[in-house]
Short mmCIF file of C-alpha atoms in Angstrom, two decimals:
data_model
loop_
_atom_site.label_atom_id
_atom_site.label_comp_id
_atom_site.label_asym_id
_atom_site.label_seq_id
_atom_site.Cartn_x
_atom_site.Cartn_y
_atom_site.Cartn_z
CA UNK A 40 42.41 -42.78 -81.28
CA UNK A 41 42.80 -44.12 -85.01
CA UNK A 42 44.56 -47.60 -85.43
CA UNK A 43 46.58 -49.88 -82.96
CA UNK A 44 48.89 -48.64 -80.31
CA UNK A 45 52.53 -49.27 -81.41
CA UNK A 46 54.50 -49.80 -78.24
CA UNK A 47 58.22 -48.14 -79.11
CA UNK A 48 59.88 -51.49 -77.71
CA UNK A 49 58.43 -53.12 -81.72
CA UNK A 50 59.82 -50.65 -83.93
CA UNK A 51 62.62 -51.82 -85.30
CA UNK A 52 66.24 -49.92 -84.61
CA UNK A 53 68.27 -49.51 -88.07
CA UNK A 54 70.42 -51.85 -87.06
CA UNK A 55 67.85 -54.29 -86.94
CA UNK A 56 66.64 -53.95 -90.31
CA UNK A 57 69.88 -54.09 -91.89
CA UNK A 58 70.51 -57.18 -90.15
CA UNK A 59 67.21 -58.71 -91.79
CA UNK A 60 67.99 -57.44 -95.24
CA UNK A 61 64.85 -54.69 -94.70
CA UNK A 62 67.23 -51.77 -95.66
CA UNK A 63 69.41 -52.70 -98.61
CA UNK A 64 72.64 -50.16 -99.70
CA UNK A 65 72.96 -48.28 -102.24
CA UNK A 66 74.99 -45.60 -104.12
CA UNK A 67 73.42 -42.27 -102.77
CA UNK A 68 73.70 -43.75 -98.94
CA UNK A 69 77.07 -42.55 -98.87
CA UNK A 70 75.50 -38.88 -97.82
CA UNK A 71 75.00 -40.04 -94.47
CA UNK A 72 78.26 -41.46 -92.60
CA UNK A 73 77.25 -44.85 -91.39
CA UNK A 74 77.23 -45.28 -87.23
CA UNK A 75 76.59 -48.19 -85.77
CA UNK A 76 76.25 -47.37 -82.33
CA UNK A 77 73.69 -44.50 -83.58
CA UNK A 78 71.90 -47.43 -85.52
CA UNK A 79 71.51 -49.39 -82.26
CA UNK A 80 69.66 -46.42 -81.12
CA UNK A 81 67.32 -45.21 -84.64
CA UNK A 82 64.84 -46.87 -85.66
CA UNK A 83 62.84 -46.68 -88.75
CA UNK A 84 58.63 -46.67 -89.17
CA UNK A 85 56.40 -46.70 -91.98
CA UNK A 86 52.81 -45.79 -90.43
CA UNK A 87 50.47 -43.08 -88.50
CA UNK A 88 52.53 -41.05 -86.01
CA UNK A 89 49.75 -40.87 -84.04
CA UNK A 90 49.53 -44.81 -83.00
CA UNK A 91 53.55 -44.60 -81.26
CA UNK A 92 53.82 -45.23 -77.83
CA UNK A 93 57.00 -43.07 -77.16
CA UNK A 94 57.84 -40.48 -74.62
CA UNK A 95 57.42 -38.11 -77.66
CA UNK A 96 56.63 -37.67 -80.92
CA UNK A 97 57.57 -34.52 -82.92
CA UNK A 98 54.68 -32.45 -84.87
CA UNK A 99 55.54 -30.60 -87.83
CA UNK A 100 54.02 -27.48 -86.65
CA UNK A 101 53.61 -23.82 -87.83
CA UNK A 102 54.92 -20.99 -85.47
CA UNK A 103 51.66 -20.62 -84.10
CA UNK A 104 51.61 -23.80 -82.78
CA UNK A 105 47.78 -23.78 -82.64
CA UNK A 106 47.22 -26.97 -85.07
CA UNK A 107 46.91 -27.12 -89.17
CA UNK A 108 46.69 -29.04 -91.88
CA UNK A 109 48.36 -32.35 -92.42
CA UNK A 110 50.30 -34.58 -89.71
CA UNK A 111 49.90 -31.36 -87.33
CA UNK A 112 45.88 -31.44 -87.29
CA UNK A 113 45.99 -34.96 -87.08
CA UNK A 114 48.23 -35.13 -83.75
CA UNK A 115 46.00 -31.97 -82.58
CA UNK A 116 43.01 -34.33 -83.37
CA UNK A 117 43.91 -37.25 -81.63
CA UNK A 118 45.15 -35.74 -78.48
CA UNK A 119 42.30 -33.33 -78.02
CA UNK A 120 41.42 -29.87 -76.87
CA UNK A 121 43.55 -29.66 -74.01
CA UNK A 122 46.67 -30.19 -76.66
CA UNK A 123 44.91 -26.80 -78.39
CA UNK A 124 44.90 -25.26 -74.85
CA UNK A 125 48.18 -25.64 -73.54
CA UNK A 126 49.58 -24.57 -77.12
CA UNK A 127 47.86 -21.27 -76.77
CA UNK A 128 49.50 -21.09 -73.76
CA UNK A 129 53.30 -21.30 -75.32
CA UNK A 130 52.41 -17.71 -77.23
CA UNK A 131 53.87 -19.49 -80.30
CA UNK A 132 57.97 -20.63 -81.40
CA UNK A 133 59.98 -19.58 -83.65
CA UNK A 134 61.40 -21.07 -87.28
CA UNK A 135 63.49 -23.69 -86.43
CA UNK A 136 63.18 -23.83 -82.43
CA UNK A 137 60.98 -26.50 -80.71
CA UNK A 138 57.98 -26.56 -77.55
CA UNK A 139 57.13 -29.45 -75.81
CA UNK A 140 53.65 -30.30 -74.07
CA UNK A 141 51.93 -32.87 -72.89
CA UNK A 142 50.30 -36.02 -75.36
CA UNK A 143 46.97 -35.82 -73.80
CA UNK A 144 44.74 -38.34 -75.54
CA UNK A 145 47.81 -39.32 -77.10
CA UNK A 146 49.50 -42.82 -76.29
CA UNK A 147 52.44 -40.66 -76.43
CA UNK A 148 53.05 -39.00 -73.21
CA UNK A 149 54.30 -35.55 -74.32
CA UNK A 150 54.08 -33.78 -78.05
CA UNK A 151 57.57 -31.91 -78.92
CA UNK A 152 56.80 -29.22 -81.77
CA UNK A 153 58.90 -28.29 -83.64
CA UNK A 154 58.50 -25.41 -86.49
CA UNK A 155 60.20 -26.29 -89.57
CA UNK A 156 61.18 -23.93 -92.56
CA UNK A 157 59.69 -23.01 -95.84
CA UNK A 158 61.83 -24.15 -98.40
CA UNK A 159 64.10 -22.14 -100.10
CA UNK A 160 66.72 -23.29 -102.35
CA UNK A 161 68.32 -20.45 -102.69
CA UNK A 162 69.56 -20.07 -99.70
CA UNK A 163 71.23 -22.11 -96.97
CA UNK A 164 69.37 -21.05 -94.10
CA UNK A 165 66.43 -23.43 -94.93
CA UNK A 166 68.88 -26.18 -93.73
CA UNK A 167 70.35 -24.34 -90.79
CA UNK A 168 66.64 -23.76 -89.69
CA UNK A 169 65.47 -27.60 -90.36
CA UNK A 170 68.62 -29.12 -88.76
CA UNK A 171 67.74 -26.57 -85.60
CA UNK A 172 64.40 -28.53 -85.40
CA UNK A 173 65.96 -31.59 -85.08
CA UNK A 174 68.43 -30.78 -82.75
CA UNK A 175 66.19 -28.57 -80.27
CA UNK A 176 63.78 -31.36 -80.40
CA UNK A 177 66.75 -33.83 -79.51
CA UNK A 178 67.80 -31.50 -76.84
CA UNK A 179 64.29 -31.07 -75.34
CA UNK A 180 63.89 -34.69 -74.67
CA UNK A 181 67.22 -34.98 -73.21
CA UNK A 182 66.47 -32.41 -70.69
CA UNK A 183 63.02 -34.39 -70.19
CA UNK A 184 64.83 -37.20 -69.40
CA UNK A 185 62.74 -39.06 -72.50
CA UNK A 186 63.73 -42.53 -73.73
CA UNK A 187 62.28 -42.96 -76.84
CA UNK A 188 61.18 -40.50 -79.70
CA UNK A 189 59.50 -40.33 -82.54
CA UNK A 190 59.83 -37.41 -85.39
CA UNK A 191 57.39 -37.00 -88.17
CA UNK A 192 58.84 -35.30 -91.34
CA UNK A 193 58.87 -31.80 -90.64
CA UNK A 194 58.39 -28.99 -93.39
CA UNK A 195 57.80 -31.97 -96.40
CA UNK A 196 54.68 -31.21 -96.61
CA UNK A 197 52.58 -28.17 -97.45
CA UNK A 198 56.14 -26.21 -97.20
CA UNK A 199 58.17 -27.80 -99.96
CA UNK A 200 61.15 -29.05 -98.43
CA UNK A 201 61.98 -31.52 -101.17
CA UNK A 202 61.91 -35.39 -99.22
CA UNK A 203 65.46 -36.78 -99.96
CA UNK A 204 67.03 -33.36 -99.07
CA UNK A 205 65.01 -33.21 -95.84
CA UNK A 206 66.02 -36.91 -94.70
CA UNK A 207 69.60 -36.18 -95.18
CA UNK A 208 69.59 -32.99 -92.71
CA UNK A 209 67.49 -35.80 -90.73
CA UNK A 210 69.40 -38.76 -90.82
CA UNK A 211 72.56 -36.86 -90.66
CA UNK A 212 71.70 -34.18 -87.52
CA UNK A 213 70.41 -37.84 -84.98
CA UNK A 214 73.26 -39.32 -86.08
CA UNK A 215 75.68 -36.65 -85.29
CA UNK A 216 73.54 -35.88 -81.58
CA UNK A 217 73.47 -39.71 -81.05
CA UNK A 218 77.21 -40.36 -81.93
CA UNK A 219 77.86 -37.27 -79.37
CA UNK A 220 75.24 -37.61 -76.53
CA UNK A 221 74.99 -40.47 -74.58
CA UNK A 222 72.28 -39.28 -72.45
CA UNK A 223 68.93 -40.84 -71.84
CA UNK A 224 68.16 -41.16 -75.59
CA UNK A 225 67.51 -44.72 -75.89
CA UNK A 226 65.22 -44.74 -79.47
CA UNK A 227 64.93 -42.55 -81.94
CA UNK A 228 62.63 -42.83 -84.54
CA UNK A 229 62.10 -41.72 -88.33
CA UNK A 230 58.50 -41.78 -89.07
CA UNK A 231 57.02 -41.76 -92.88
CA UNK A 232 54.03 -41.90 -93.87
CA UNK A 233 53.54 -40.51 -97.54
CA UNK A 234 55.83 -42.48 -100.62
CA UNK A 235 57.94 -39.80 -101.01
CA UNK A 236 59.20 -39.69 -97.48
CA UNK A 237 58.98 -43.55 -97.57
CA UNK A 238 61.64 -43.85 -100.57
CA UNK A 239 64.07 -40.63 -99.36
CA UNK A 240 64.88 -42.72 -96.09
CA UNK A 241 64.77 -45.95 -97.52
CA UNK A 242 67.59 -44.31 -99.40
CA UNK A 243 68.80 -42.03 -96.90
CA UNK A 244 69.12 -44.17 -94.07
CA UNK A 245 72.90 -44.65 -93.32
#
């Protein structure tokens, strides 16, 4: 298991890092309605996915849910084969819909994939289909009864969705879900690991 466990009780909530000057405003932030009973709840983490100890994390997985390249091979990696095997057993998800399975070797107890679009900025459907990954994802731990999860940035990478777009439908579909569900939702985190994700929610972040 690569680098230190992360316990989900030391990430900080939004809230938090606003309140230490870590998140500082500025003039495109307005994109994202501000909530500040959603930023008691999100949180904000700059590091490998694969370290969290949550009740979840999200992968940024293809439809066949059978592992790739990027933060999807790493989570398949560091849980192990029986993450591979249960995944075969799912027969797949569609664009924009979400699985969940176990975490395995993972100090997260259960993986929620979820399979993002590829980008297309001609049409709006690329952010109907990403904002269904977040929500499905959202929904699935609900109905787990999960406390804490963590989403990686899902269809930045190898399928194009451009980083500051993609944190907006982000920011802006927890926000909405938090401001409406109460439920058992107690931390939800924005993972980022590459600059360009780094600076989009830096910037994003309402």
């Amino acid at each position: 298991m690569p680098g230190s466990v992360v316990p989900a009780e030391k990430i900080p909530s939004i809230a938090a890092l606003w309140r230490d000057a870590k998140l500082l405003p500025t003039s495109l932030a307005s994109a994202v309605p501000k909530s500040a009973s959603a930023n008691q709840r999100a949180a904000l983490f700059r590091g490998d996915i694969t370290t969290l100890q949550v009740d979840a994390i999200v992968n940024a997985a293809n439809s066949s849910l059978l592992g790739g390249g990027g933060v999807d091979g790493a989570i398949h990696r560091a849980a192990g084969r029986e993450l591979l095997q249960e995944c075969r057993g799912l027969g797949g998800c569609p664009t924009g819909q979400a699985r969940i399975t176990k975490g395995y070797d993972l100090p997260a107890r259960h993986v929620i994939h979820a399979v993002g679009p590829i980008y297309d900025s001609d049409s709006d459907e690329s952010e109907w289909l990403l904002r269904g990954c977040y929500r499905s994802s959202l929904e699935l731990a609900a109905v787990n009864g999960l406390k804490s999860l963590a989403f990686s940035g899902i269809s930045t990478g190898l399928y194009g969705y451009p980083s500051m777009e993609a944190a907006v439908v982000a920011c802006r579909t927890v926000r909405e879900y938090l401001d409406e569900n109460e439920g058992p939702l107690e931390k939800v985190v924005f993972v980022t690991f590459e600059e360009k994700d780094v600076d989009a929610y830096n910037v994003m972040i309402p």
